[in-house]
XYZ file of C-alpha atoms in Angstrom:
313
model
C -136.379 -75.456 81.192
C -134.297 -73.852 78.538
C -130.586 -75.509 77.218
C -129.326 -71.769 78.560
C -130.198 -72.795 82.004
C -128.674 -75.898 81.583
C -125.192 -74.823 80.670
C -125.389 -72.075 82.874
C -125.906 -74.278 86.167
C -122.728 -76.846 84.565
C -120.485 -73.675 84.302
C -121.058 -72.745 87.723
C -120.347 -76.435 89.150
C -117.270 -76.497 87.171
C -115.726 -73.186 88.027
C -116.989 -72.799 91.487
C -118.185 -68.807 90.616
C -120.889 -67.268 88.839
C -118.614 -64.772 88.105
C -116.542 -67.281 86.225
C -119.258 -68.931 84.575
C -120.206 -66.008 83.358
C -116.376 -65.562 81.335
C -116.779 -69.239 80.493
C -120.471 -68.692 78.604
C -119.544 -65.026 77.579
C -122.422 -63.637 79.781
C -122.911 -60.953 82.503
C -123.065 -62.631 85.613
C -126.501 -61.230 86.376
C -127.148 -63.793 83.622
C -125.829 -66.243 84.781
C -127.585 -66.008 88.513
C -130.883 -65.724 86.456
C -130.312 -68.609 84.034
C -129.530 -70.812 87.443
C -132.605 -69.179 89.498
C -134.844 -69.868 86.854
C -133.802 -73.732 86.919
C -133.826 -73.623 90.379
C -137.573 -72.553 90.305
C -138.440 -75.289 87.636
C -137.345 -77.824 89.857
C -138.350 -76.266 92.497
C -134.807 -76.887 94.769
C -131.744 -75.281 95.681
C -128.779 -76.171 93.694
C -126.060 -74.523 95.208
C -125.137 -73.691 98.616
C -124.203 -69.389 97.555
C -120.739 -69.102 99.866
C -117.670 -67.729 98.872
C -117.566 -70.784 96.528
C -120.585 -72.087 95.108
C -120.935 -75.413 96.156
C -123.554 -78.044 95.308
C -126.511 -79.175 97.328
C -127.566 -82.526 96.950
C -130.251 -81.765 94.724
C -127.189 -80.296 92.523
C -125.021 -83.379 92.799
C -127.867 -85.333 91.203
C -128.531 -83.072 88.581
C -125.084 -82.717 87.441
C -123.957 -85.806 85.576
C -127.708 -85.584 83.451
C -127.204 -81.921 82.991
C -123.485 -82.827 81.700
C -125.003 -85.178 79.170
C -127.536 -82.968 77.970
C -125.061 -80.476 77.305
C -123.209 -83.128 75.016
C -126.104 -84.390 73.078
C -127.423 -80.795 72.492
C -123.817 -80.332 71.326
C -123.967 -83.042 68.734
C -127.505 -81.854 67.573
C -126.407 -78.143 66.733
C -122.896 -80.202 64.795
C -125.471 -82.060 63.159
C -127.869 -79.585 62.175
C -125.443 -77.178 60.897
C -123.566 -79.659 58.624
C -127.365 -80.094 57.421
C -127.702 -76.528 56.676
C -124.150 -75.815 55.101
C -124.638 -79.161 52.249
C -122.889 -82.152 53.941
C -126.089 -84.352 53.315
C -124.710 -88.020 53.397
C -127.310 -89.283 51.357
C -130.744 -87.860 49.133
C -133.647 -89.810 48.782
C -135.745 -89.016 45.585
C -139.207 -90.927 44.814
C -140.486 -90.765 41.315
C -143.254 -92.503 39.033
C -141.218 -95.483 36.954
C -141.560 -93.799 33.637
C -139.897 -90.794 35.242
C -137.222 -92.931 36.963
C -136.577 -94.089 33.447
C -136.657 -91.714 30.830
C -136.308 -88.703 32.371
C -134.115 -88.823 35.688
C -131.313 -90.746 34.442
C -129.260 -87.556 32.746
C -130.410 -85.410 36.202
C -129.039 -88.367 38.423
C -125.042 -88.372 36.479
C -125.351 -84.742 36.768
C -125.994 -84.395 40.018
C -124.034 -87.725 41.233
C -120.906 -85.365 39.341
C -121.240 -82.498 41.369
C -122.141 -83.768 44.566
C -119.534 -87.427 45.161
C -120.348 -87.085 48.458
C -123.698 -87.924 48.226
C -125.367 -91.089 47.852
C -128.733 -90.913 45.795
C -131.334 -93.277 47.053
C -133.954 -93.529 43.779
C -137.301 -95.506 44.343
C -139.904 -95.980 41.521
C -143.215 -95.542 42.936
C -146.979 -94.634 41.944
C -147.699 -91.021 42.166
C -149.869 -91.271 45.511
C -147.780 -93.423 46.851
C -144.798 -91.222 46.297
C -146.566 -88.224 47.850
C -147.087 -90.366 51.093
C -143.659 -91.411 51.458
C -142.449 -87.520 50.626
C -145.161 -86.351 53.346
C -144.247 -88.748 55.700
C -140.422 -87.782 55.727
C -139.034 -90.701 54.161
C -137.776 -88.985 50.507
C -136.567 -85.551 50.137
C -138.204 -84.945 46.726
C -140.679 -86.778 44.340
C -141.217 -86.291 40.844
C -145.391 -87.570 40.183
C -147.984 -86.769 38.359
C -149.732 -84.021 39.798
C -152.470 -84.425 42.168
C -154.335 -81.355 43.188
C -155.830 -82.828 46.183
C -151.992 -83.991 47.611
C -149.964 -81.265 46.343
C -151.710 -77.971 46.920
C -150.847 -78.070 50.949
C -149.093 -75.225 52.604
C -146.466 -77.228 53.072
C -146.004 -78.418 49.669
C -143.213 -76.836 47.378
C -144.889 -77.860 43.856
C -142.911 -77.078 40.378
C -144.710 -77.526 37.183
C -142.027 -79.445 34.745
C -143.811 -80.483 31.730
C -147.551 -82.303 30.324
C -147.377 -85.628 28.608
C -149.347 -87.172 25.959
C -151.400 -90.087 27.105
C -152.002 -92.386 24.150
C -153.614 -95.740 23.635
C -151.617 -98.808 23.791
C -153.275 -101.980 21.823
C -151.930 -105.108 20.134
C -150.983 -104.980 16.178
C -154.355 -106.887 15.574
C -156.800 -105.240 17.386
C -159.707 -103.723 15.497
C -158.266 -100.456 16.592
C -154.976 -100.638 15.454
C -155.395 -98.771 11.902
C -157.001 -95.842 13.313
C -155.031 -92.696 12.974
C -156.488 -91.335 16.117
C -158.936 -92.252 18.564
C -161.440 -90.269 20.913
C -163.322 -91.479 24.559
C -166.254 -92.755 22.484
C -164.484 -94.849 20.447
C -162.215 -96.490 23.666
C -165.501 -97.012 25.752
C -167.018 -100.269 24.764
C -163.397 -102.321 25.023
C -161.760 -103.880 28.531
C -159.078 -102.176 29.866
C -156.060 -102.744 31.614
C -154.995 -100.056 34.046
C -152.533 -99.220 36.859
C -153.164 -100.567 40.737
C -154.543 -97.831 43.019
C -152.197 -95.383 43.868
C -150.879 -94.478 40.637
C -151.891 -91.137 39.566
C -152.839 -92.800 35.590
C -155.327 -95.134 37.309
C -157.299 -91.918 38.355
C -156.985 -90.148 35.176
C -158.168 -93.211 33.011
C -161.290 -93.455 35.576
C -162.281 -89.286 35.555
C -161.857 -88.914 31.777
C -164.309 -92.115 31.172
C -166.728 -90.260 33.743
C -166.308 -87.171 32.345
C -167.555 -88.486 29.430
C -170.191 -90.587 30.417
C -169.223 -93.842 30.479
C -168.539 -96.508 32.818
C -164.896 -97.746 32.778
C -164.607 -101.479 31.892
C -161.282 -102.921 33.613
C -160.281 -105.768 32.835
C -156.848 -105.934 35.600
C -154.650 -104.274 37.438
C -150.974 -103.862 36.581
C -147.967 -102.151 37.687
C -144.819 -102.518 35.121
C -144.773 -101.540 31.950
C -143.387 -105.350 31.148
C -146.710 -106.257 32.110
C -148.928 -104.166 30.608
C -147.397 -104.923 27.266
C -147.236 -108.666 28.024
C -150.929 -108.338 28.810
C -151.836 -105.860 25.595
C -150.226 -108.805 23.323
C -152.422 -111.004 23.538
C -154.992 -108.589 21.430
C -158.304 -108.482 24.022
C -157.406 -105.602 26.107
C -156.703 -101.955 25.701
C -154.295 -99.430 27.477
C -154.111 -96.009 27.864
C -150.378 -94.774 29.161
C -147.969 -91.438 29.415
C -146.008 -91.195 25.972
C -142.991 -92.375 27.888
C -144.348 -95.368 29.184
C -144.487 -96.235 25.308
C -140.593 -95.783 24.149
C -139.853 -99.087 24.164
C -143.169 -100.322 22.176
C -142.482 -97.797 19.271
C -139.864 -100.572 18.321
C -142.372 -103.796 18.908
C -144.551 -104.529 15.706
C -146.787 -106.805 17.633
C -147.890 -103.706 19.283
C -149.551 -100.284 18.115
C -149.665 -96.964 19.423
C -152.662 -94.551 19.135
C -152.819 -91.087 20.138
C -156.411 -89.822 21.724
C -157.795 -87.028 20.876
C -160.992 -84.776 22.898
C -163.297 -82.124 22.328
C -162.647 -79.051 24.044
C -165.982 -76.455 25.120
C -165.043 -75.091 21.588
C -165.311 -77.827 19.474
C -161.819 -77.873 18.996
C -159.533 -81.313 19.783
C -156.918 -81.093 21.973
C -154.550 -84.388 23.395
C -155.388 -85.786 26.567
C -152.473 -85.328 28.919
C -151.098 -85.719 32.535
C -148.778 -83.058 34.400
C -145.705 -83.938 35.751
C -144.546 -81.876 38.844
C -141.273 -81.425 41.083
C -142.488 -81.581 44.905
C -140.844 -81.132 48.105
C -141.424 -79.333 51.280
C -140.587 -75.792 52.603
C -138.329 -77.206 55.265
C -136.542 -79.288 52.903
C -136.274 -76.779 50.723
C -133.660 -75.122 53.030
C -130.936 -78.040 53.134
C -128.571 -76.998 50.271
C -128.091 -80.549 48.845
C -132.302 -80.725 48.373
C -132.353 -77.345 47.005
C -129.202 -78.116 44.452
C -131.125 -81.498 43.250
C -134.697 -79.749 42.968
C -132.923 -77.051 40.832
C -131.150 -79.334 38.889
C -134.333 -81.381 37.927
C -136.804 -77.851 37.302
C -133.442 -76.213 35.152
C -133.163 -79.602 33.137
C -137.234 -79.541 32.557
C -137.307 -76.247 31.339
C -134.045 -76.684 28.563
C -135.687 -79.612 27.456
C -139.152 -77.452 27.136
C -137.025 -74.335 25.200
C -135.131 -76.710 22.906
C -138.798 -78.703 21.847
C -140.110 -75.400 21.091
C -137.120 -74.480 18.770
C -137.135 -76.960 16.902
C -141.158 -76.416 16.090
């Protein structure tokens, strides 16, 4: 049963001619009489009686106010749909990790909110997994995580590399590692940690660089604000390892320090441990013109702020 068939068999009640019907729907009326004949043999009844007029049979009569409505609702989905398609999105839903949300969206989010008044921006912090569930199960339009190979690489997936970020150590002003310049794995191994819950893309970075390396990571507890985690890292047991922008505001606490790590690459060389941060949607979304104009937006504003870092190098 097609929507054709549909609005073919309410033209001809309503006009009392398939000739007519055929005018109304801008058919031929050999159209028209197939549209109808091919309903008629999915339900597997007679809906007119073919006279001079076409009249209903019973089977038609009962048909007709369903068919009517079907018409209507079909009508409001193709309204619907095509407002969709030509940018009158009421609202955008955007998921991103909370270091993200607030260092690096804010600018993106006037921008955008500037351009597009119409639109309401619904912003949620959330873990990186997390974020990738909600985006997967249709709930946000785009997230902005740290990549995850495993969640990102689907067929679906519209994945946009924006920039890598330093991951550095985060310890208390009187910890024994607090006057080191720099600090590698080894050095991080034998103290307690405190990481992010499960489901934030740093809690799986923290565990495969320790295993990389050969050690066994030593957490302490689980955390997931950055109030927290420097509440916690006070108190001068516990170590840290967080994103560089997870650290802006304690650059300006002097009861805490910041280390940067460092590893050795196959070449002996050291290089900064780091996590990527990607743009995700999907394909489908992709095609609304509001989603497209915000994903744009966030990849343009990643890329100035990548050409203006290296300029100033």
């Amino acid at each position: 049963m097609r929507i054709e068939q549909i609005r073919a068999f309410v033209a001809v009640s309503e006009t009392g001619s398939f000739g007519q019907a055929a005018k109304l729907c801008g058919v031929t009326q050999s159209t028209i009489s197939r549209q109808v004949q091919g309903l008629e043999s999915h339900l597997n009844t007679a809906l007119f009686h073919r006279q001079a007029q076409a009249k209903l049979t019973v089977s038609g009569e009962k048909l007709l106010p369903h068919a009517k409505r079907i018409c209507q609702e079909w009508d409001k989905i193709e309204y619907k749909i095509q407002q969709l398609l030509q940018g009158e999105q009421p609202e955008l839903c955007v998921a991103g990790i909370h270091s993200v949300c607030a260092y690096f969206l804010p600018p993106i989010l006037q921008s955008f909110c500037q351009s597009h008044p119409q639109v309401q921006l619904r912003v949620t912090a959330l873990g990186s997994d997390r974020a990738l569930k909600v985006l997967r199960d249709g709930l946000v339009d785009v997230a902005v995580v740290m990549n995850n190979k495993y969640l990102t690489s689907t067929s679906e997936m519209v994945c946009k590399h924006l920039y890598y970020e330093p991951i550095q150590v985060l310890v208390s002003s009187t910890h024994p590692l607090a006057t080191k310049d720099s600090v590698t794995i080894v050095d991080l191994a034998p103290y307690s940690q405190v990481i992010f819950k499960d489901g934030y893309g740093m809690q799986r970075i923290v565990q495969e660089v320790f295993a990389g390396h050969g050690f066994d990571l030593e957490v302490a507890m689980e955390l997931n604000t950055l109030d927290a985690f420097r509440g916690v890292i006070r108190q001068g047991n516990f170590i840290a390892l967080l994103p560089e922008s997870a650290l802006q505001e304690s650059k300006s606490d002097p009861s805490l320090s910041i280390i940067p790590i460092t590893l050795k690459s196959h070449q002996s060389q050291t290089q900064q441990l780091t996590r990527e941060v990607v743009l995700i949607t999907t394909k489908d979304r992709l095609q609304i013109p509001t989603v497209k104009d915000f994903f744009n937006l966030v990849y343009d504003y990643a890329k100035a702020m990548k050409n203006q870092l290296a300029s100033e190098k």
